[in-house]
Amino acid sequence: MPDANSPSAAPNPHLAPYQARGLKGRILSGVQPTGNLHLGNYLGAIRNFARLQSDYECLYCVVDMHAITVWQDPKELGAQTREIAAAFLAAGVDGAKNAIFSQSAVPEHAQLAWIFNCVARVGWMNRMTQFKEKAGKDRENASLGLYAYPALMAADILIYKATHVPVGEDQKQHLELTRDIAIKFNNDYNAPDFFPVTEPLIFGAATRVMSLRDGTKKMSKSDPSDYSRINLTDDADAIAQKIRRAKTDPHPMPETAADAEKRPDADNLLGIYAALADRAKDEVIREFAGKQFSEFKAALTELAVAKLGPIGAEMQRLMKDPGHVDSVLRAGAEKARTVAGPILADVYKTVGFLKP
Ligand code: AMP
Ligand code: TRP
């Protein structure tokens, strides 16, 4: 498989129309409406969505169809979907300039996903670590959708011929699969350069935020302990309590990057600080070298409250105005469909489907 972080060998012919408009390309990314958004989602993905919007044409999708690959209460899914859209807006994504929409509102995703189910190989799917983690021991009982999930994700991206995808580190393998699907489709149908070989954008000081209870485990929405994560909607007291209780070790703060690397809990907190402060981690290590954790934790709390507080408050405000969020989602879906429709029509023609 190609290395997801190295630019593709051949120049990407899909960039030209964007470059002519002073843009670097087209972005698609997605977040699942499956529970509390946390600091990992923010630093790994959502914050970057806002930062990329002036350089790229951006489409940001709440992936409700991915969410139901594991059971979701139908009474809650709608509110959860709005909450993710509210987080995009609160983090600074301009809903008028970019498309913010729910995946199920653009049926072209599912239509392309079926074709990709026929392009992707079972052997490729069997290597997906997210499936193995989510299916757990009882793999026979996992939904077929959970197994096919990465083919739908490839469709989310390629239905727009997106050239770049900002995500956290954990999605790297899915993006490599997306590239493999694009390459195989282009080869199988003798359609060179039909789909772009998409570049992942994994950047920032915290591309993989770890649990506050265990620095070797990813911070995740599904961790049973709420103390393992900082939620975007946590208030100042909750943030302070969680940081105070965050796991550390008995030594003073690390003196060097090499020292920090051997101490995952400390390393994680330093990475979070650097990302929130928009500073290099090495610089943060130098500032706190040899100090007590209590002093560092007080500084981290102050910083986290200052950076996350306004986002949480704006999310709460938006959640009280579902009519507004729905109108953003509607306009976003309409815009997304104008891009996806013609691409799907081309795909159908390429595959040999008769025109309806
Ligand atoms: P999900 O919650 O799985 O829909 O993830 C949404 C986005 O957040 C994806 O781009 C993930 O890669 C990113 N993400 C999730 N958890 C973390 C984490 N602990 N650290 C950094 N990025 C993350
Ligand atoms: N699989 C991603 C996650 O679990 C969510 C996702 C679905 C996504 N479709 C996408 C991310 C398309 C980027 C692009 O986080």
Coordinates of C-alpha atoms and ligand atoms in Angstrom, one line a residue:
M1 CA 0.0 0.0 0.0
P2 CA 1.2 3.5 -0.6
D3 CA 2.4 5.5 2.4
A4 CA -0.4 7.8 3.4
N5 CA 1.8 10.6 4.5
S6 CA 4.0 10.9 1.4
P7 CA 2.6 12.8 -1.6
S8 CA 1.6 10.4 -4.4
A9 CA 4.4 9.8 -6.9
A10 CA 2.5 11.3 -9.9
P11 CA 1.4 14.9 -9.8
N12 CA -2.3 15.0 -9.0
P13 CA -4.1 16.1 -12.2
H14 CA -7.2 16.9 -10.1
L15 CA -5.5 19.9 -8.5
A16 CA -5.3 22.1 -11.6
P17 CA -8.9 23.5 -11.5
Y18 CA -8.4 24.5 -7.8
Q19 CA -5.0 25.9 -8.3
A20 CA -6.5 28.1 -11.1
R21 CA -8.9 29.5 -8.4
G22 CA -6.1 30.1 -5.9
L23 CA -7.1 27.0 -3.9
K24 CA -5.0 23.9 -3.0
G25 CA -7.8 21.4 -3.7
R26 CA -11.0 20.0 -2.3
I27 CA -11.5 18.7 1.2
L28 CA -14.0 16.2 2.6
S29 CA -14.0 15.0 6.2
G30 CA -16.5 13.3 8.4
V31 CA -17.3 12.8 12.1
Q32 CA -19.7 10.2 13.5
P33 CA -22.7 11.3 15.6
T34 CA -22.1 8.6 18.2
G35 CA -21.7 10.4 21.5
N36 CA -19.8 13.1 23.2
L37 CA -17.2 14.9 21.1
H38 CA -13.9 15.1 23.0
L39 CA -10.6 16.9 22.9
G40 CA -9.2 14.2 20.5
N41 CA -11.9 14.9 18.0
Y42 CA -11.2 18.6 18.3
L43 CA -7.4 18.7 18.2
G44 CA -7.1 15.8 15.7
A45 CA -9.8 16.9 13.3
I46 CA -12.4 19.6 13.9
R47 CA -10.0 22.4 14.7
N48 CA -8.2 21.7 11.5
F49 CA -11.4 21.8 9.5
A50 CA -11.7 25.5 10.4
R51 CA -8.1 26.2 9.7
L52 CA -8.2 24.7 6.2
Q53 CA -11.3 26.5 5.0
S54 CA -9.7 29.5 3.4
D55 CA -7.2 27.4 1.3
Y56 CA -9.5 24.6 0.1
E57 CA -13.1 24.0 -1.1
C58 CA -14.4 22.2 2.0
L59 CA -17.2 19.7 2.6
Y60 CA -17.8 18.5 6.2
C61 CA -20.1 15.7 6.8
V62 CA -21.8 14.2 9.9
V63 CA -21.7 10.5 9.0
D64 CA -24.9 9.2 10.4
M65 CA -24.8 6.2 8.1
H66 CA -21.5 5.2 9.6
A67 CA -22.9 5.7 13.1
I68 CA -25.6 3.0 12.6
T69 CA -23.0 0.3 11.9
V70 CA -23.3 -0.1 15.6
W71 CA -26.7 0.3 17.3
Q72 CA -28.0 3.9 17.7
D73 CA -31.2 4.9 19.4
P74 CA -33.4 6.4 16.7
K75 CA -34.8 8.9 19.2
E76 CA -31.3 10.3 19.8
L77 CA -29.6 10.1 16.5
G78 CA -31.1 13.4 15.1
A79 CA -30.0 15.4 18.1
Q80 CA -26.6 13.8 18.0
T81 CA -26.3 14.7 14.3
R82 CA -27.2 18.4 15.1
E83 CA -24.7 18.4 17.9
I84 CA -21.8 17.5 15.6
A85 CA -22.9 20.2 13.1
A86 CA -23.0 22.6 16.0
A87 CA -19.5 21.7 16.9
F88 CA -18.2 22.4 13.4
L89 CA -19.9 25.8 13.5
A90 CA -18.7 26.5 17.1
A91 CA -15.1 25.6 16.1
G92 CA -15.3 28.3 13.4
V93 CA -16.3 26.5 10.2
D94 CA -18.3 28.9 8.1
G95 CA -21.5 27.1 7.2
A96 CA -22.3 29.6 4.4
K97 CA -18.9 29.2 2.7
N98 CA -18.5 25.5 3.2
A99 CA -21.0 22.6 2.9
I100 CA -21.9 21.2 6.4
F101 CA -24.4 18.3 5.9
S102 CA -25.5 14.9 7.1
Q103 CA -24.4 11.9 5.0
S104 CA -27.8 10.3 4.7
A105 CA -29.1 13.6 3.1
V106 CA -26.8 12.9 0.1
P107 CA -27.8 9.5 -1.3
E108 CA -24.9 9.5 -3.7
H109 CA -22.6 8.3 -0.9
A110 CA -24.6 5.1 -0.5
Q111 CA -24.9 4.6 -4.3
L112 CA -21.1 4.9 -4.8
A113 CA -20.5 2.8 -1.7
W114 CA -22.2 -0.2 -3.3
I115 CA -19.9 0.0 -6.4
F116 CA -16.9 0.2 -4.0
N117 CA -18.2 -2.9 -2.2
C118 CA -17.6 -4.6 -5.6
V119 CA -14.2 -3.0 -6.1
A120 CA -12.7 -3.6 -2.6
R121 CA -11.5 -7.1 -1.8
V122 CA -12.4 -9.1 1.3
G123 CA -8.7 -9.6 2.0
W124 CA -8.3 -5.8 2.3
M125 CA -11.2 -5.5 4.7
N126 CA -9.9 -8.2 6.8
R127 CA -6.8 -6.1 7.6
M128 CA -8.8 -3.1 9.0
T129 CA -7.8 -2.7 12.6
Q130 CA -10.8 -0.4 13.4
F131 CA -13.2 -3.3 12.4
K132 CA -11.2 -5.7 14.6
E133 CA -11.4 -3.4 17.6
K134 CA -15.0 -2.5 17.2
A135 CA -16.2 -6.0 16.4
G136 CA -14.3 -7.3 19.4
K137 CA -14.3 -11.0 20.2
D138 CA -17.8 -11.7 18.9
R139 CA -17.0 -11.0 15.2
E140 CA -19.7 -13.3 13.9
N141 CA -22.2 -11.0 15.5
A142 CA -20.9 -7.7 14.1
S143 CA -23.1 -6.0 11.5
L144 CA -22.2 -6.4 7.8
G145 CA -22.2 -2.6 7.7
L146 CA -19.4 -2.4 10.2
Y147 CA -17.3 -4.7 8.0
A148 CA -18.1 -2.6 4.9
Y149 CA -17.6 0.7 6.7
P150 CA -14.3 1.6 5.0
A151 CA -15.8 1.2 1.5
L152 CA -18.5 3.7 2.5
M153 CA -15.8 6.0 3.9
A154 CA -14.0 5.8 0.5
A155 CA -17.3 6.7 -1.2
D156 CA -17.8 9.7 1.2
I157 CA -14.5 11.0 -0.1
L158 CA -14.4 10.0 -3.7
I159 CA -18.1 11.0 -4.5
Y160 CA -16.6 14.5 -4.4
K161 CA -13.3 13.5 -5.9
A162 CA -11.8 15.1 -2.8
T163 CA -8.1 15.6 -3.0
H164 CA -7.3 16.0 0.7
V165 CA -8.8 14.6 3.9
P166 CA -8.0 16.0 7.4
V167 CA -8.3 13.3 10.1
G168 CA -6.7 12.1 13.2
E169 CA -3.9 9.5 13.1
D170 CA -6.3 6.6 13.7
Q171 CA -7.9 7.0 10.3
K172 CA -4.6 6.5 8.3
Q173 CA -5.4 2.9 7.5
H174 CA -8.8 3.8 6.1
L175 CA -7.3 6.5 3.9
E176 CA -4.8 4.0 2.5
L177 CA -7.7 1.8 1.6
T178 CA -9.5 4.7 0.0
R179 CA -6.4 5.2 -2.2
D180 CA -6.3 1.5 -3.1
I181 CA -10.0 1.6 -4.0
A182 CA -9.4 4.7 -6.2
I183 CA -6.4 3.0 -8.0
K184 CA -8.2 -0.3 -8.5
F185 CA -11.4 1.4 -9.9
N186 CA -9.3 3.5 -12.3
N187 CA -7.4 0.4 -13.5
D188 CA -10.4 -2.0 -13.6
Y189 CA -12.5 0.4 -15.7
N190 CA -9.6 1.7 -17.7
A191 CA -10.3 5.2 -16.6
P192 CA -6.9 6.7 -15.7
D193 CA -7.1 9.5 -13.2
F194 CA -10.9 9.2 -12.8
F195 CA -10.7 9.2 -9.1
P196 CA -7.9 11.2 -7.4
V197 CA -5.4 9.4 -5.1
T198 CA -6.4 11.3 -2.0
E199 CA -3.9 12.8 0.4
P200 CA -4.5 12.6 4.1
L201 CA -3.9 15.7 6.2
I202 CA -2.7 14.6 9.6
F203 CA -1.2 17.6 11.4
G204 CA -0.8 19.5 14.6
A205 CA 0.8 18.7 17.9
A206 CA -1.9 16.2 18.9
T207 CA -2.9 13.9 16.0
R208 CA -3.5 11.1 18.5
V209 CA -4.8 12.3 21.9
M210 CA -4.6 9.6 24.5
S211 CA -6.9 8.8 27.5
L212 CA -6.4 10.9 30.6
R213 CA -6.6 7.6 32.6
D214 CA -4.2 5.6 30.5
G215 CA -1.6 7.3 28.2
T216 CA -1.3 4.2 26.1
K217 CA -4.9 4.1 25.1
K218 CA -6.6 6.5 22.6
M219 CA -9.0 9.0 24.0
S220 CA -12.4 7.8 22.7
K221 CA -16.1 8.5 22.8
S222 CA -16.8 4.9 23.8
D223 CA -14.5 4.7 26.9
P224 CA -16.8 3.9 29.8
S225 CA -15.0 6.3 32.1
D226 CA -15.9 10.0 31.5
Y227 CA -12.7 10.9 33.3
S228 CA -10.7 9.4 30.4
R229 CA -11.7 12.4 28.2
I230 CA -12.5 16.1 28.1
N231 CA -15.7 16.6 26.3
L232 CA -16.2 19.7 24.2
T233 CA -19.3 20.5 26.3
D234 CA -17.6 20.1 29.7
D235 CA -17.8 23.2 31.9
A236 CA -14.8 24.8 33.6
D237 CA -15.3 22.7 36.8
A238 CA -15.5 19.4 34.9
I239 CA -12.3 20.3 32.9
A240 CA -10.5 21.2 36.1
Q241 CA -11.5 18.0 37.9
K242 CA -10.6 15.8 35.0
I243 CA -7.1 17.3 34.6
R244 CA -6.5 17.2 38.3
R245 CA -7.4 13.5 38.3
A246 CA -5.4 12.7 35.0
K247 CA -2.9 10.0 35.5
T248 CA 0.7 11.0 35.9
D249 CA 3.8 9.3 37.4
P250 CA 5.7 10.0 40.6
H251 CA 8.6 11.9 39.0
P252 CA 8.8 15.6 38.3
M253 CA 8.0 16.8 34.7
P254 CA 10.2 15.4 32.0
E255 CA 13.4 17.3 31.1
T256 CA 13.7 16.3 27.5
A257 CA 11.6 14.9 24.6
A258 CA 13.3 11.6 24.9
D259 CA 12.4 11.4 28.6
A260 CA 8.8 12.4 27.8
E261 CA 8.5 9.7 25.2
K262 CA 9.2 7.0 27.8
R263 CA 6.4 8.4 30.0
P264 CA 3.1 8.2 28.0
D265 CA 0.9 10.0 30.5
A266 CA 3.2 13.0 30.8
D267 CA 3.8 12.9 27.1
N268 CA 0.1 13.0 26.3
L269 CA -0.6 16.0 28.6
L270 CA 2.4 17.9 27.1
G271 CA 1.1 17.2 23.6
I272 CA -2.3 18.5 24.6
Y273 CA -0.8 21.6 26.1
A274 CA 1.3 22.3 23.0
A275 CA -1.6 21.8 20.7
L276 CA -4.0 24.0 22.7
A277 CA -1.3 26.7 23.0
D278 CA -0.3 26.4 19.3
R279 CA 3.3 25.9 20.4
A280 CA 6.0 23.3 19.7
K281 CA 6.0 20.5 22.1
D282 CA 9.8 20.8 22.7
E283 CA 9.3 24.4 23.8
V284 CA 6.6 23.3 26.3
I285 CA 8.8 20.5 27.6
R286 CA 11.6 23.1 28.2
E287 CA 9.2 25.5 30.0
F288 CA 8.0 22.9 32.5
A289 CA 11.1 20.7 32.8
G290 CA 11.7 19.5 36.3
K291 CA 8.6 21.2 37.8
Q292 CA 5.9 19.5 39.8
F293 CA 2.9 18.0 37.9
S294 CA 0.6 20.1 40.1
E295 CA 2.0 23.3 38.7
F296 CA 1.8 22.1 35.1
K297 CA -1.8 20.8 35.6
A298 CA -2.9 24.2 36.9
A299 CA -1.5 25.9 33.8
L300 CA -3.1 23.2 31.5
T301 CA -6.5 23.7 33.2
E302 CA -6.4 27.4 32.7
L303 CA -5.4 27.0 29.0
A304 CA -8.0 24.3 28.3
V305 CA -10.8 26.3 29.9
A306 CA -9.8 29.4 28.0
K307 CA -9.7 27.5 24.6
L308 CA -12.6 25.1 25.0
G309 CA -15.0 27.2 27.1
P310 CA -16.1 29.4 24.3
I311 CA -16.6 26.5 22.0
G312 CA -18.7 24.5 24.5
A313 CA -20.8 27.6 25.2
E314 CA -21.4 28.3 21.5
M315 CA -22.4 24.6 21.0
Q316 CA -24.9 24.9 23.8
R317 CA -26.3 28.1 22.3
L318 CA -26.6 26.4 18.8
M319 CA -28.2 23.3 20.3
K320 CA -31.0 25.6 21.6
D321 CA -31.6 26.7 18.0
P322 CA -32.2 23.4 16.1
G323 CA -34.0 25.4 13.3
H324 CA -30.8 27.2 12.5
V325 CA -28.6 24.1 12.5
D326 CA -31.1 22.3 10.3
S327 CA -31.1 25.1 7.8
V328 CA -27.3 25.0 7.6
L329 CA -27.5 21.2 7.1
R330 CA -30.2 21.6 4.4
A331 CA -28.2 24.2 2.5
G332 CA -25.0 22.0 2.9
A333 CA -26.7 18.9 1.5
E334 CA -28.0 20.9 -1.5
K335 CA -24.5 22.2 -2.3
A336 CA -23.0 18.8 -1.8
R337 CA -25.5 17.1 -4.1
T338 CA -24.6 19.6 -6.9
V339 CA -21.0 18.2 -6.7
A340 CA -21.9 14.6 -6.1
G341 CA -24.6 14.2 -8.7
P342 CA -22.6 14.7 -11.9
I343 CA -19.7 12.6 -10.5
L344 CA -22.1 9.7 -9.7
A345 CA -23.6 10.0 -13.2
D346 CA -20.0 9.6 -14.7
V347 CA -19.3 6.6 -12.4
Y348 CA -22.6 4.9 -13.6
K349 CA -21.6 5.5 -17.2
T350 CA -18.1 4.2 -16.6
V351 CA -19.4 1.1 -14.9
G352 CA -21.9 0.5 -17.8
F353 CA -25.2 1.1 -16.0
L354 CA -28.0 2.2 -18.4
K355 CA -29.2 5.8 -18.0
P356 CA -32.5 5.8 -16.2
Ligands
AMP1 P1 -14.9 9.7 15.2 O1 -15.2 10.2 16.6 O2 -14.4 8.3 15.2 O3 -16.0 10.0 14.2 O4 -13.6 10.6 14.8 C1 -13.8 11.9 14.2 C2 -12.4 12.5 13.9 O5 -11.7 12.7 15.1 C3 -11.5 11.6 13.0 O6 -10.8 12.4 12.1 C4 -10.6 10.9 14.0 O7 -9.4 10.6 13.4 C5 -10.4 12.0 15.1 N1 -10.1 11.5 16.4 C6 -10.9 10.6 17.1 N2 -10.3 10.3 18.3 C7 -9.1 11.0 18.3 C8 -8.0 11.1 19.2 N3 -8.0 10.4 20.4 N4 -6.9 11.8 18.9 C9 -6.9 12.5 17.7 N5 -7.9 12.5 16.8 C10 -9.0 11.7 17.1
TRP2 N1 -14.2 6.8 9.9 C1 -14.1 8.1 10.4 C2 -13.9 8.0 12.0 O1 -14.3 7.0 12.6 C3 -15.3 9.0 10.1 C4 -15.4 9.1 8.6 C5 -16.4 8.6 7.9 C6 -14.6 9.9 7.8 N2 -16.3 9.0 6.6 C7 -15.2 9.8 6.5 C8 -13.5 10.7 8.0 C9 -14.6 10.5 5.4 C10 -12.9 11.4 6.9 C11 -13.5 11.2 5.6 O2 -13.5 8.9 12.6

